[in-house]
Amino acid sequence: MARMPKACFSRHIPPMHWSRDCPLFKAGPCARCQSQPRQISMKIVALCMTLVGTLVVHNACADTAKEIATGRNLFNHGCTACHDDTGYMVKGDGPALFGVVGKPVGAVVGFNYSPALRAANHNGDMWTPDHLQEFLIDPARMYPGTTMPWSFSEAKDRKAMISYLKSLKPLKP
């Protein structure tokens, strides 16, 4: 078996193993250029891992931003006929949806809910993302008497709408 020459980090390909315990690690100058080998600093490794982690988080946030924008577009083109996305009851045909995610079903003060939605409120149902996911497929089937004319048959549209609704919350001071 041929011996793998020690390579320097500045000009040549480094060896695959960086541990001094590895049989392939040999102290001394590079076989090609005679420069002294350098150890990879743990600071450099940590910096590289942080950079990769930051890129992964940035991509996840970008996808969420796209979903929120898609949900806002869906909301503005369909839901605004009855609902508003503020904390005030600007329109009377549907409850205001500001901060709806995490709130009890049928809890917006000033809106006259159907008996099924009032019963859901009495039973303690909450507008969780999973509950909204089910509701947006067919609102009238889930809560009979609901007059919401829109439904979202595509999962990506429901996910975008829920992402937008989750973004409607008070800013923390």
Short mmCIF file of C-alpha atoms in Angstrom, two decimals:
data_model
loop_
_atom_site.label_atom_id
_atom_site.label_comp_id
_atom_site.label_asym_id
_atom_site.label_seq_id
_atom_site.Cartn_x
_atom_site.Cartn_y
_atom_site.Cartn_z
CA MET A 1 0.00 0.00 0.00
CA ALA A 2 1.40 3.36 -1.06
CA ARG A 3 1.84 5.95 1.62
CA MET A 4 -0.18 9.08 1.27
CA PRO A 5 2.06 12.14 1.49
CA LYS A 6 1.22 14.79 4.02
CA ALA A 7 -0.18 17.81 2.19
CA CYS A 8 -0.06 21.40 3.36
CA PHE A 9 -3.29 23.31 3.88
CA SER A 10 -2.17 26.37 1.98
CA ARG A 11 -1.37 24.89 -1.44
CA HIS A 12 -2.32 21.23 -1.64
CA ILE A 13 -5.19 18.92 -0.77
CA PRO A 14 -5.26 18.22 2.97
CA PRO A 15 -5.31 14.64 4.24
CA MET A 16 -8.72 13.13 4.99
CA HIS A 17 -7.95 12.64 8.70
CA TRP A 18 -6.81 15.48 10.95
CA SER A 19 -6.29 13.59 14.18
CA ARG A 20 -2.73 13.02 15.40
CA ASP A 21 -3.86 9.51 16.43
CA CYS A 22 -4.63 8.59 12.83
CA PRO A 23 -1.91 6.48 11.14
CA LEU A 24 -2.15 8.71 8.06
CA PHE A 25 -1.23 11.79 10.08
CA LYS A 26 2.46 12.48 10.02
CA ALA A 27 4.13 15.46 11.54
CA GLY A 28 6.67 17.27 9.47
CA PRO A 29 6.87 19.26 6.27
CA CYS A 30 4.65 18.74 3.22
CA ALA A 31 6.10 16.13 0.88
CA ARG A 32 5.48 18.41 -2.10
CA CYS A 33 6.46 21.90 -0.96
CA GLN A 34 8.29 21.34 2.34
CA SER A 35 5.99 23.79 4.20
CA GLN A 36 5.04 22.94 7.76
CA PRO A 37 1.52 21.46 8.20
CA ARG A 38 -1.10 23.59 9.93
CA GLN A 39 -3.77 22.37 12.24
CA ILE A 40 -7.37 23.26 11.44
CA SER A 41 -8.49 25.59 14.16
CA MET A 42 -11.67 24.67 16.00
CA LYS A 43 -12.62 28.32 15.58
CA ILE A 44 -12.62 27.87 11.80
CA VAL A 45 -14.67 24.68 12.07
CA ALA A 46 -17.17 26.42 14.39
CA LEU A 47 -17.34 29.41 12.04
CA CYS A 48 -18.07 27.17 9.05
CA MET A 49 -20.76 25.28 10.96
CA THR A 50 -22.34 28.57 12.06
CA LEU A 51 -22.34 29.82 8.49
CA VAL A 52 -24.03 26.63 7.23
CA GLY A 53 -26.59 26.82 10.06
CA THR A 54 -27.32 30.46 9.25
CA LEU A 55 -27.92 29.63 5.60
CA VAL A 56 -30.30 26.81 6.53
CA VAL A 57 -32.28 29.07 8.89
CA HIS A 58 -32.32 31.87 6.30
CA ASN A 59 -33.79 29.51 3.69
CA ALA A 60 -36.45 28.32 6.15
CA CYS A 61 -37.38 31.93 6.94
CA ALA A 62 -37.49 32.78 3.23
CA ASP A 63 -39.92 29.92 2.62
CA THR A 64 -42.09 31.15 5.49
CA ALA A 65 -42.01 34.69 4.08
CA LYS A 66 -43.13 33.33 0.71
CA GLU A 67 -45.94 31.39 2.40
CA ILE A 68 -47.05 34.46 4.33
CA ALA A 69 -47.06 36.55 1.13
CA THR A 70 -49.07 33.86 -0.68
CA GLY A 71 -51.50 33.67 2.25
CA ARG A 72 -51.88 37.47 2.28
CA ASN A 73 -52.64 37.37 -1.44
CA LEU A 74 -55.25 34.63 -0.95
CA PHE A 75 -56.77 36.56 1.94
CA ASN A 76 -56.94 39.82 -0.03
CA HIS A 77 -58.53 38.16 -3.05
CA GLY A 78 -61.13 36.07 -1.26
CA CYS A 79 -61.53 36.60 2.43
CA THR A 80 -61.72 40.40 2.61
CA ALA A 81 -65.29 40.36 1.34
CA CYS A 82 -66.35 39.24 4.83
CA HIS A 83 -63.30 39.34 7.13
CA ASP A 84 -60.69 41.91 8.00
CA ASP A 85 -57.20 41.23 9.23
CA THR A 86 -57.19 43.87 11.93
CA GLY A 87 -58.22 43.63 15.55
CA TYR A 88 -61.36 45.64 14.89
CA MET A 89 -64.73 44.54 13.55
CA VAL A 90 -64.59 46.65 10.40
CA LYS A 91 -66.84 44.28 8.44
CA GLY A 92 -69.89 42.62 9.91
CA ASP A 93 -70.16 39.55 7.67
CA GLY A 94 -67.28 37.66 9.28
CA PRO A 95 -65.23 38.00 12.46
CA ALA A 96 -61.96 39.92 12.50
CA LEU A 97 -59.07 37.47 12.13
CA PHE A 98 -56.24 39.40 13.75
CA GLY A 99 -54.58 37.05 16.25
CA VAL A 100 -57.05 34.24 15.57
CA VAL A 101 -54.45 31.44 15.75
CA GLY A 102 -54.35 30.20 19.32
CA LYS A 103 -57.67 31.77 20.31
CA PRO A 104 -60.86 29.91 21.19
CA VAL A 105 -63.29 29.17 18.34
CA GLY A 106 -66.14 31.70 18.18
CA ALA A 107 -64.55 34.19 20.56
CA VAL A 108 -64.41 37.49 18.63
CA VAL A 109 -66.52 39.95 20.59
CA GLY A 110 -69.24 41.61 18.53
CA PHE A 111 -69.79 38.87 15.97
CA ASN A 112 -72.95 36.76 15.83
CA TYR A 113 -71.71 33.18 15.40
CA SER A 114 -73.70 30.18 14.16
CA PRO A 115 -74.99 27.77 16.84
CA ALA A 116 -72.30 25.21 15.87
CA LEU A 117 -69.50 27.75 16.38
CA ARG A 118 -71.02 28.90 19.69
CA ALA A 119 -71.14 25.24 20.80
CA ALA A 120 -67.50 24.81 19.75
CA ASN A 121 -66.62 27.81 21.89
CA HIS A 122 -68.53 26.32 24.80
CA ASN A 123 -66.66 22.99 24.30
CA GLY A 124 -63.29 24.77 24.40
CA ASP A 125 -62.25 24.27 20.76
CA MET A 126 -59.21 26.36 19.81
CA TRP A 127 -58.03 27.73 16.47
CA THR A 128 -54.78 25.77 16.31
CA PRO A 129 -52.98 25.34 12.97
CA ASP A 130 -54.25 21.74 12.79
CA HIS A 131 -57.82 22.81 13.59
CA LEU A 132 -57.65 25.57 10.96
CA GLN A 133 -56.23 23.08 8.47
CA GLU A 134 -59.32 20.89 8.90
CA PHE A 135 -61.74 23.85 8.97
CA LEU A 136 -60.43 25.43 5.76
CA ILE A 137 -61.08 22.22 3.77
CA ASP A 138 -64.85 22.52 4.24
CA PRO A 139 -66.05 25.01 6.89
CA ALA A 140 -69.77 24.13 6.57
CA ARG A 141 -69.09 20.41 7.04
CA MET A 142 -67.04 21.00 10.17
CA TYR A 143 -69.44 23.53 11.68
CA PRO A 144 -72.92 23.22 10.14
CA GLY A 145 -74.65 26.56 9.73
CA THR A 146 -71.39 28.36 8.99
CA THR A 147 -71.95 30.71 6.09
CA MET A 148 -68.30 30.95 4.99
CA PRO A 149 -68.44 30.47 1.20
CA TRP A 150 -64.72 29.81 0.69
CA SER A 151 -62.79 26.60 1.16
CA PHE A 152 -59.24 25.64 0.30
CA SER A 153 -58.91 22.23 -1.30
CA GLU A 154 -55.15 22.46 -1.91
CA ALA A 155 -52.89 21.82 1.06
CA LYS A 156 -50.34 24.45 -0.05
CA ASP A 157 -53.07 27.12 -0.05
CA ARG A 158 -54.24 26.11 3.43
CA LYS A 159 -50.65 26.14 4.69
CA ALA A 160 -50.09 29.60 3.20
CA MET A 161 -53.34 30.94 4.69
CA ILE A 162 -52.48 29.56 8.13
CA SER A 163 -48.96 31.04 7.90
CA TYR A 164 -50.52 34.42 7.11
CA LEU A 165 -53.05 34.14 9.94
CA LYS A 166 -50.23 33.18 12.36
CA SER A 167 -48.36 36.32 11.30
CA LEU A 168 -51.30 38.50 12.38
CA LYS A 169 -50.35 39.05 16.01
CA PRO A 170 -49.40 41.99 18.16
CA LEU A 171 -45.76 43.03 18.03
CA LYS A 172 -43.86 42.36 21.22
CA PRO A 173 -42.44 45.52 22.86
#
